[in-house]
XYZ file of C-alpha atoms in Angstrom:
190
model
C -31.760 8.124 29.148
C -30.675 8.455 25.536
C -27.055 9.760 24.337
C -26.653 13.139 23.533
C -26.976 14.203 19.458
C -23.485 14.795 19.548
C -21.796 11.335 20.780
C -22.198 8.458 18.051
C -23.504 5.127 19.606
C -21.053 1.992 19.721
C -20.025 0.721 17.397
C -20.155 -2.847 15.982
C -17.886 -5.886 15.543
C -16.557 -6.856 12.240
C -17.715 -9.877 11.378
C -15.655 -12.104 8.482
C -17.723 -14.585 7.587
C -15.382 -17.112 5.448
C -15.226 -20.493 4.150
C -14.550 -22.490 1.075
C -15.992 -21.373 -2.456
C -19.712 -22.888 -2.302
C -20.440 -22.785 0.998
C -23.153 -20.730 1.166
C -21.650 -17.451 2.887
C -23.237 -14.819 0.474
C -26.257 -17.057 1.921
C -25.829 -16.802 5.400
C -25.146 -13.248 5.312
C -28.028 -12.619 3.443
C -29.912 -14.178 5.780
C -28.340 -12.769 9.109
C -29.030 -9.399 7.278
C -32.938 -10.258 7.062
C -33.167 -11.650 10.198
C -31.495 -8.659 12.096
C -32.071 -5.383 10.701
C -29.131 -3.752 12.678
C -26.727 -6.143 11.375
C -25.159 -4.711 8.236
C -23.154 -6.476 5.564
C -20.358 -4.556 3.112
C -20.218 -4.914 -0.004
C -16.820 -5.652 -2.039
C -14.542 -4.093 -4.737
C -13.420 -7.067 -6.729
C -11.907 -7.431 -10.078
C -14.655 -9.910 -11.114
C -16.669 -8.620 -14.429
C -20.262 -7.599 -13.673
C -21.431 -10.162 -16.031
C -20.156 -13.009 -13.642
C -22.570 -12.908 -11.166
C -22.147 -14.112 -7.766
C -22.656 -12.347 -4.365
C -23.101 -8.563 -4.660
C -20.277 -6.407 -5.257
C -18.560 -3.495 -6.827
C -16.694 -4.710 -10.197
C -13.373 -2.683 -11.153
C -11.030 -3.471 -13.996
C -7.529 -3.470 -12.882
C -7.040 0.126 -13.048
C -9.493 1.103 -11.469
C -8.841 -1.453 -8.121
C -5.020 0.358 -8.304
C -6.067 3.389 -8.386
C -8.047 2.851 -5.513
C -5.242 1.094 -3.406
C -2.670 4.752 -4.836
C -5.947 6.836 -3.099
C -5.748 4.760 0.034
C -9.478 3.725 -0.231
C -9.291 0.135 1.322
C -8.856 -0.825 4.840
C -7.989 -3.980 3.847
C -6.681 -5.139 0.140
C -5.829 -8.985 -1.359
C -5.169 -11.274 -4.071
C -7.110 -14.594 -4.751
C -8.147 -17.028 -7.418
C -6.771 -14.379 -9.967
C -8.520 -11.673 -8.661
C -8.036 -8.731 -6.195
C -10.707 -7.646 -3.724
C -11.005 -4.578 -1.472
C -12.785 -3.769 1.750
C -13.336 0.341 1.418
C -12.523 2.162 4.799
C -16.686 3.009 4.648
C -16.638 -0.446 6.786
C -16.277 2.267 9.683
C -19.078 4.241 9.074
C -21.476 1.249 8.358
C -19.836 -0.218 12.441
C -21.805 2.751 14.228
C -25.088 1.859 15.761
C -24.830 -1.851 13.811
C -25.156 -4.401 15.728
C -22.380 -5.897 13.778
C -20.735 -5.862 9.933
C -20.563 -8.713 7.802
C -17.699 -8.903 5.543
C -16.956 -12.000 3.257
C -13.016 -12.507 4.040
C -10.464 -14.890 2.353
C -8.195 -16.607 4.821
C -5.011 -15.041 3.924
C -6.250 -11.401 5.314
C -7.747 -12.514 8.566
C -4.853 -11.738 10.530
C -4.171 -8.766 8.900
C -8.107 -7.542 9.716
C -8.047 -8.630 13.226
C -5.001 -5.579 13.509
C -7.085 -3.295 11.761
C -10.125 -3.711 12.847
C -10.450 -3.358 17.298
C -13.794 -6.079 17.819
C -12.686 -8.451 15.440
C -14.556 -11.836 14.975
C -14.221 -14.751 12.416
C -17.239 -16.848 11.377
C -15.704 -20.085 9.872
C -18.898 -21.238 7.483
C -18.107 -25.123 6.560
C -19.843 -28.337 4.540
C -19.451 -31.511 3.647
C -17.085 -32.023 0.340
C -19.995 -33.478 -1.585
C -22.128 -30.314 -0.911
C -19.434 -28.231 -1.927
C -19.059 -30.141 -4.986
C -22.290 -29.788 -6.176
C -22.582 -25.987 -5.304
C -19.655 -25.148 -6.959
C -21.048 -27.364 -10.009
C -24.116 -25.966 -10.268
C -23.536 -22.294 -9.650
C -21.478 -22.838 -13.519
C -19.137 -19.583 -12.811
C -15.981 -21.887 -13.243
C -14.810 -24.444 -15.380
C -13.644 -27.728 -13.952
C -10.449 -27.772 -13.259
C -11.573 -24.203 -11.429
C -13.771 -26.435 -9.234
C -10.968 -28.969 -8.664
C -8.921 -26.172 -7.368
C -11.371 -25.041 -5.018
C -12.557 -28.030 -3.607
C -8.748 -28.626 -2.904
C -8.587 -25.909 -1.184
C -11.573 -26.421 0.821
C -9.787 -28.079 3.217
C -7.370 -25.308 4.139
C -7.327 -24.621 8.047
C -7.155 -20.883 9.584
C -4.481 -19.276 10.465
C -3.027 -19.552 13.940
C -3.701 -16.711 16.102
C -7.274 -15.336 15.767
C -8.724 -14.889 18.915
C -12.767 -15.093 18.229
C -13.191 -17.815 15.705
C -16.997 -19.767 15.373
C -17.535 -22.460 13.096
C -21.019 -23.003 11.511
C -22.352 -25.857 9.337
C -23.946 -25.042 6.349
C -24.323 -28.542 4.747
C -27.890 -28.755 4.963
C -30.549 -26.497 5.746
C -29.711 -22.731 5.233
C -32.015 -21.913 8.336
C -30.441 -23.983 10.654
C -26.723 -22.324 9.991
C -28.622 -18.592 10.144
C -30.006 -19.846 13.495
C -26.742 -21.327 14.501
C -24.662 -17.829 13.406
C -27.334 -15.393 15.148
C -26.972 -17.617 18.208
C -22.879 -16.877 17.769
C -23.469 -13.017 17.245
C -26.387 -12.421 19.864
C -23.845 -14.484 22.651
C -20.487 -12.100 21.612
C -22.761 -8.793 22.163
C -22.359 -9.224 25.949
């Protein structure tokens, strides 16, 4: 028996996917995304110029992004590597009949989104330093002593206190971690 018109179906988890810079997560959510249709992924308001490239997201000068925090748009709002990035409130709307929403996180606002957000879950993506390394190298959006940066704070653990936290390798094969991270999200649905 189906739900009435009028009730919306469950919703779905939020799912940060996070890990050092180079580690594949625009990747692995891409992936997750292809591989289950219900599973949805939101897209970010950074203050990263369009021309920059990268994962897919909604570039704002500074302005704009505080303009946006003054109009209350963002359920969740932070500061790193010189940037700011925002997670729009629409994350709600995209929860309802999904099996689950992807959201690239930093570490710094987990805690904060596991009080905002009631099914809260943390995908920890990781690699080897020398993969890293040569991601970061090759994808040529920062300069070295960028890179340096990064990789130094690649190592950076989680903060205490998240209750749902999954760790998944992506050193080698990109299949392997989508397999690995569908095998995380299909377990948590129960």
């Amino acid at each position: 028996m189906s739900a009435p018109a009028d009730i919306n179906p469950a919703k779905g988890p939020v799912i940060a996917v996070v890990g050092p810079s180079g580690v594949g997560k625009d990747s692995l959510m891409s992936g997750l995304a292809v591989a289950d249709p219900r599973l949805r992924s939101m897209r970010r308001v950074i203050t990263r110029a369009p021309e920059a490239g990268g994962e897919d997201y909604q570039p704002v000068s500074e302005a704009e992004f505080a303009a946006l925090v003054e109009a209350d748009v963002f359920a969740l709002h932070w500061n790193a590597h010189g940037l700011r990035y925002g997670v729009p409130r629409d994350i709600e709307k995209l929860r309802i009949g999904a099996s689950g929403v992807l959201v690239n996180l930093s570490r710094a606002v987990l805690l904060q989104a596991q009080e905002v957000f009631d099914d809260f879950r943390v995908i920890s993506v990781t690699a080897r330093p020398e993969v890293l390394a040569e991601r970061l190298a090759g994808r040529g959006r920062e300069d070295a002593d960028e890179v340096k940066r990064r990789l130094a704070r690649a190592s950076l653990a989680l903060p205490d206190g998240l209750k749902q936290v999954y760790e998944v390798d992506n050193s080698g094969d990109l299949c392997a971690a989508i397999v690995q991270a569908q095998s995380i999200i299909q377990a948590k649905r129960g």
